[in-house]
Amino acid sequence: GENVEQHPSTLSVQEGDSAVIKCTYSDSASNYFPWYKQELGKGPQLIIDIRSNVGEKKDQRIAVTLNKTAKHFSLHITETQPEDSAVYFCAANSGYSTLTFGKGTMLLVSP
Amino acid sequence: NAGVMQNPRHLVRRRGQEARLRCSPMKGHSHVYWYRQLPEEGLKFMVYLQKENIIDESGMPKERFSAEFPKEGPSILRIQQVVRGDSAAYFCASSPSAGGPGYFHEQYFGPGTRLTVT
């Protein structure tokens, strides 16, 4: 089955800096890669996703890149703000219905 | 536009009791997925249901756990004879329809039910 590795597990940045979170996956058949943001005590919120027919996708300060050959994808957050502080999860699909998640990255943005 | 709703948000059970977790999908969504999150872990898939059908239960423990999504009402995840190891956050997600060859539908998550077994 699919295996998703995510790093770093924690990331501390100063407000205004960029943050990068990286994930690798094992199943070459995976074709959907979402990123979720989870704030304390809340459910995961879908913030951006990318499909295997696209190499990069951007939405304001957030961008995601995908390298199918190397089987890795990354989340880039520019001009970080304190409200970006949360746990971020990457995931990859297994078949039509299942998402396999990484273990998460705790991002702390200091003012 | 209401999102995925789950209740209760917090549930405390003693060992040996039953836990029932409820999930109402987003309006217009007919597919429900249950995931479990252990402390400091990612989410693990448990089961995928459509109305009146279990489509994929490959992530469900073989004993004590069951799920349903009746024609009317919410989806229910039921844990019988709970043990301390069942303490976790249980999340429900929904999507508008099934994916297909080459296409996977986005899944939107509810706020979760945090189960504590004492």
CSV table of C-alpha atoms in Angstrom, one decimal:
chain,number,residue,atom,x,y,z
A,1,GLY,CA,0.0,0.0,0.0
A,2,GLU,CA,0.9,3.7,-0.1
A,3,ASN,CA,3.4,5.1,2.4
A,4,VAL,CA,3.8,8.9,2.9
A,5,GLU,CA,6.8,10.4,4.7
A,6,GLN,CA,6.7,14.0,5.8
A,7,HIS,CA,9.4,16.3,7.1
A,8,PRO,CA,10.3,18.2,9.1
A,9,SER,CA,8.1,17.3,12.1
A,10,THR,CA,8.5,20.8,13.5
A,11,LEU,CA,9.3,24.0,11.8
A,12,SER,CA,9.9,27.4,13.4
A,13,VAL,CA,10.1,30.6,11.3
A,14,GLN,CA,9.9,34.3,11.9
A,15,GLU,CA,6.9,36.2,10.6
A,16,GLY,CA,7.5,37.2,7.0
A,17,ASP,CA,9.8,34.3,6.2
A,18,SER,CA,9.0,31.4,3.9
A,19,ALA,CA,8.2,27.9,5.1
A,20,VAL,CA,8.7,24.7,3.1
A,21,ILE,CA,7.3,21.2,4.0
A,22,LYS,CA,8.3,18.2,2.0
A,23,CYS,CA,6.6,14.8,1.5
A,24,THR,CA,7.5,11.6,-0.4
A,25,TYR,CA,5.2,8.9,-1.5
A,26,SER,CA,5.7,5.3,-2.5
A,27,ASP,CA,2.9,4.3,-4.9
A,28,SER,CA,3.5,5.4,-8.4
A,29,ALA,CA,-0.2,5.0,-9.1
A,30,SER,CA,-1.1,7.9,-6.8
A,31,ASN,CA,-2.4,10.9,-8.7
A,32,TYR,CA,-3.9,13.2,-6.1
A,33,PHE,CA,-1.9,15.1,-3.4
A,34,PRO,CA,-3.8,17.3,-0.9
A,35,TRP,CA,-2.5,19.4,1.9
A,36,TYR,CA,-4.5,20.0,5.1
A,37,LYS,CA,-4.1,22.5,7.9
A,38,GLN,CA,-5.2,21.5,11.3
A,39,GLU,CA,-5.5,24.0,14.1
A,40,LEU,CA,-5.7,22.9,17.7
A,41,GLY,CA,-9.0,21.1,18.5
A,42,LYS,CA,-10.3,21.4,15.0
A,43,GLY,CA,-10.6,19.1,12.0
A,44,PRO,CA,-8.2,19.1,9.0
A,45,GLN,CA,-9.0,21.9,6.5
A,46,LEU,CA,-8.1,21.4,2.9
A,47,ILE,CA,-5.9,24.3,1.8
A,48,ILE,CA,-4.6,23.2,-1.6
A,49,ASP,CA,-4.2,20.1,-3.7
A,50,ILE,CA,-2.4,19.1,-6.8
A,51,ARG,CA,-3.0,16.3,-9.4
A,52,SER,CA,-0.4,14.3,-11.2
A,53,ASN,CA,-1.0,16.1,-14.5
A,54,VAL,CA,0.3,19.4,-13.0
A,55,GLY,CA,3.7,20.2,-11.8
A,56,GLU,CA,2.9,23.3,-9.7
A,57,LYS,CA,-0.1,25.1,-8.3
A,58,LYS,CA,-0.4,28.4,-6.5
A,59,ASP,CA,-3.0,30.1,-4.4
A,60,GLN,CA,-2.0,33.5,-3.0
A,61,ARG,CA,0.8,32.8,-0.5
A,62,ILE,CA,0.6,29.0,-0.8
A,63,ALA,CA,2.1,26.9,-3.5
A,64,VAL,CA,2.6,23.2,-4.0
A,65,THR,CA,5.0,21.5,-6.4
A,66,LEU,CA,5.0,17.9,-7.5
A,67,ASN,CA,7.9,15.8,-8.9
A,68,LYS,CA,6.4,12.5,-10.2
A,69,THR,CA,9.7,11.0,-11.2
A,70,ALA,CA,11.1,11.4,-7.7
A,71,LYS,CA,7.8,10.8,-6.0
A,72,HIS,CA,7.9,13.9,-3.9
A,73,PHE,CA,5.8,17.0,-3.4
A,74,SER,CA,6.2,20.1,-1.3
A,75,LEU,CA,4.2,22.9,0.3
A,76,HIS,CA,5.6,26.4,0.1
A,77,ILE,CA,4.2,29.2,2.3
A,78,THR,CA,5.5,32.7,1.6
A,79,GLU,CA,5.3,35.8,3.8
A,80,THR,CA,4.2,33.7,6.8
A,81,GLN,CA,1.9,35.2,9.4
A,82,PRO,CA,1.2,34.1,13.0
A,83,GLU,CA,-2.2,32.7,11.9
A,84,ASP,CA,-0.3,30.2,9.7
A,85,SER,CA,0.8,28.5,12.9
A,86,ALA,CA,-0.8,25.0,12.8
A,87,VAL,CA,-0.1,21.4,12.0
A,88,TYR,CA,0.1,20.7,8.3
A,89,PHE,CA,-0.5,17.3,6.8
A,90,CYS,CA,0.3,16.0,3.3
A,91,ALA,CA,-1.6,13.1,1.8
A,92,ALA,CA,-1.7,10.9,-1.2
A,93,ASN,CA,-4.5,8.8,-2.6
A,94,SER,CA,-4.6,5.0,-2.7
A,95,GLY,CA,-7.1,4.1,-5.4
A,96,TYR,CA,-10.4,6.0,-5.6
A,97,SER,CA,-11.4,6.5,-2.0
A,98,THR,CA,-8.5,6.3,0.5
A,99,LEU,CA,-6.1,9.0,1.6
A,100,THR,CA,-2.8,8.1,3.2
A,101,PHE,CA,-1.5,10.9,5.4
A,102,GLY,CA,2.0,11.9,6.5
A,103,LYS,CA,2.6,12.3,10.2
A,104,GLY,CA,2.3,16.1,10.1
A,105,THR,CA,4.5,19.2,10.5
A,106,MET,CA,3.9,21.6,13.4
A,107,LEU,CA,4.6,25.1,12.0
A,108,LEU,CA,5.2,27.9,14.5
A,109,VAL,CA,5.4,31.4,13.1
A,110,SER,CA,6.8,33.9,15.6
A,111,PRO,CA,5.9,37.6,15.5
B,1,ASN,CA,-23.5,26.1,3.4
B,2,ALA,CA,-23.1,23.8,6.4
B,3,GLY,CA,-19.9,21.7,6.5
B,4,VAL,CA,-19.5,18.2,7.7
B,5,MET,CA,-21.0,17.9,11.2
B,6,GLN,CA,-19.9,15.5,13.9
B,7,ASN,CA,-21.3,14.8,17.3
B,8,PRO,CA,-20.6,14.5,20.0
B,9,ARG,CA,-17.4,16.6,19.9
B,10,HIS,CA,-16.1,15.0,23.1
B,11,LEU,CA,-17.1,11.6,24.4
B,12,VAL,CA,-15.9,9.9,27.6
B,13,ARG,CA,-16.5,6.2,28.1
B,14,ARG,CA,-15.4,3.7,30.7
B,15,ARG,CA,-13.7,0.5,29.6
B,16,GLY,CA,-16.3,-2.0,28.3
B,17,GLN,CA,-18.9,0.5,27.3
B,18,GLU,CA,-20.1,1.3,23.8
B,19,ALA,CA,-19.2,4.5,21.9
B,20,ARG,CA,-21.4,5.9,19.1
B,21,LEU,CA,-20.0,8.6,16.9
B,22,ARG,CA,-22.2,10.4,14.4
B,23,CYS,CA,-21.4,12.2,11.1
B,24,SER,CA,-23.6,14.2,8.8
B,25,PRO,CA,-21.9,14.9,5.4
B,26,MET,CA,-21.9,18.2,3.7
B,27,LYS,CA,-25.1,19.1,1.8
B,28,GLY,CA,-25.1,17.4,-1.6
B,29,HIS,CA,-22.4,14.8,-0.5
B,30,SER,CA,-23.4,11.2,-0.4
B,31,HIS,CA,-20.0,9.6,0.4
B,32,VAL,CA,-18.6,9.3,3.9
B,33,TYR,CA,-15.1,8.3,5.1
B,34,TRP,CA,-14.0,7.7,8.7
B,35,TYR,CA,-10.4,8.3,9.9
B,36,ARG,CA,-8.8,7.9,13.2
B,37,GLN,CA,-6.0,10.1,14.6
B,38,LEU,CA,-3.9,8.9,17.4
B,39,PRO,CA,-1.9,11.5,19.5
B,40,GLU,CA,0.9,13.1,17.4
B,41,GLU,CA,0.1,10.8,14.4
B,42,GLY,CA,-1.4,11.4,11.0
B,43,LEU,CA,-4.9,10.3,10.2
B,44,LYS,CA,-5.5,6.6,9.4
B,45,PHE,CA,-8.3,5.5,7.0
B,46,MET,CA,-10.9,3.2,8.6
B,47,VAL,CA,-13.9,2.9,6.3
B,48,TYR,CA,-15.7,4.3,3.3
B,49,LEU,CA,-19.5,4.2,3.0
B,50,GLN,CA,-22.2,5.3,0.6
B,51,LYS,CA,-25.8,5.3,1.6
B,52,GLU,CA,-26.7,1.8,2.8
B,53,ASN,CA,-23.4,0.4,1.5
B,54,ILE,CA,-20.0,-0.2,2.9
B,55,ILE,CA,-17.6,0.2,0.0
B,56,ASP,CA,-14.2,-0.2,1.7
B,57,GLU,CA,-13.6,-1.3,5.3
B,58,SER,CA,-9.9,-2.3,4.8
B,59,GLY,CA,-8.8,0.0,7.7
B,60,MET,CA,-11.4,-1.1,10.2
B,61,PRO,CA,-10.2,-3.3,13.2
B,62,LYS,CA,-11.7,-6.8,12.7
B,63,GLU,CA,-13.5,-6.8,16.1
B,64,ARG,CA,-15.6,-4.4,18.1
B,65,PHE,CA,-15.8,-1.7,15.3
B,66,SER,CA,-18.7,-1.3,12.9
B,67,ALA,CA,-20.0,1.5,10.7
B,68,GLU,CA,-23.2,2.3,8.9
B,69,PHE,CA,-24.7,5.0,6.7
B,70,PRO,CA,-28.5,4.4,6.6
B,71,LYS,CA,-30.8,5.7,3.9
B,72,GLU,CA,-32.0,8.4,6.4
B,73,GLY,CA,-29.9,10.0,9.0
B,74,PRO,CA,-26.2,10.3,9.8
B,75,SER,CA,-23.4,7.8,9.4
B,76,ILE,CA,-22.5,6.1,12.6
B,77,LEU,CA,-19.2,4.6,13.8
B,78,ARG,CA,-19.8,2.2,16.6
B,79,ILE,CA,-17.2,0.9,19.0
B,80,GLN,CA,-18.2,-1.9,21.3
B,81,GLN,CA,-16.5,-2.8,24.6
B,82,VAL,CA,-14.1,0.1,24.3
B,83,VAL,CA,-10.5,-0.2,25.6
B,84,ARG,CA,-8.0,2.5,26.5
B,85,GLY,CA,-6.3,2.0,23.2
B,86,ASP,CA,-9.4,3.3,21.4
B,87,SER,CA,-8.8,6.8,22.9
B,88,ALA,CA,-8.3,9.0,19.8
B,89,ALA,CA,-9.8,11.6,17.6
B,90,TYR,CA,-12.2,10.2,15.1
B,91,PHE,CA,-12.8,12.3,12.0
B,92,CYS,CA,-15.4,12.0,9.3
B,93,ALA,CA,-15.0,13.3,5.8
B,94,SER,CA,-17.4,13.6,2.9
B,95,SER,CA,-17.2,13.9,-0.9
B,96,PRO,CA,-19.9,14.6,-3.5
B,97,SER,CA,-19.5,11.3,-5.4
B,98,ALA,CA,-17.1,8.5,-6.0
B,99,GLY,CA,-13.9,8.9,-7.8
B,100,GLY,CA,-13.0,6.9,-10.8
B,101,PRO,CA,-10.1,5.9,-13.0
B,102,GLY,CA,-7.6,8.7,-12.9
B,103,TYR,CA,-9.8,11.0,-10.7
B,104,PHE,CA,-10.0,11.4,-6.9
B,105,HIS,CA,-12.6,13.6,-5.3
B,106,GLU,CA,-11.6,16.1,-2.6
B,107,GLN,CA,-12.5,15.1,0.9
B,108,TYR,CA,-13.8,17.6,3.4
B,109,PHE,CA,-13.4,16.9,7.1
B,110,GLY,CA,-15.6,17.5,10.1
B,111,PRO,CA,-14.4,18.8,13.5
B,112,GLY,CA,-14.0,15.3,14.9
B,113,THR,CA,-15.1,13.5,18.0
B,114,ARG,CA,-12.5,13.1,20.7
B,115,LEU,CA,-13.0,9.8,22.5
B,116,THR,CA,-11.5,9.3,25.9
B,117,VAL,CA,-11.7,5.8,27.5
B,118,THR,CA,-11.1,5.8,31.2
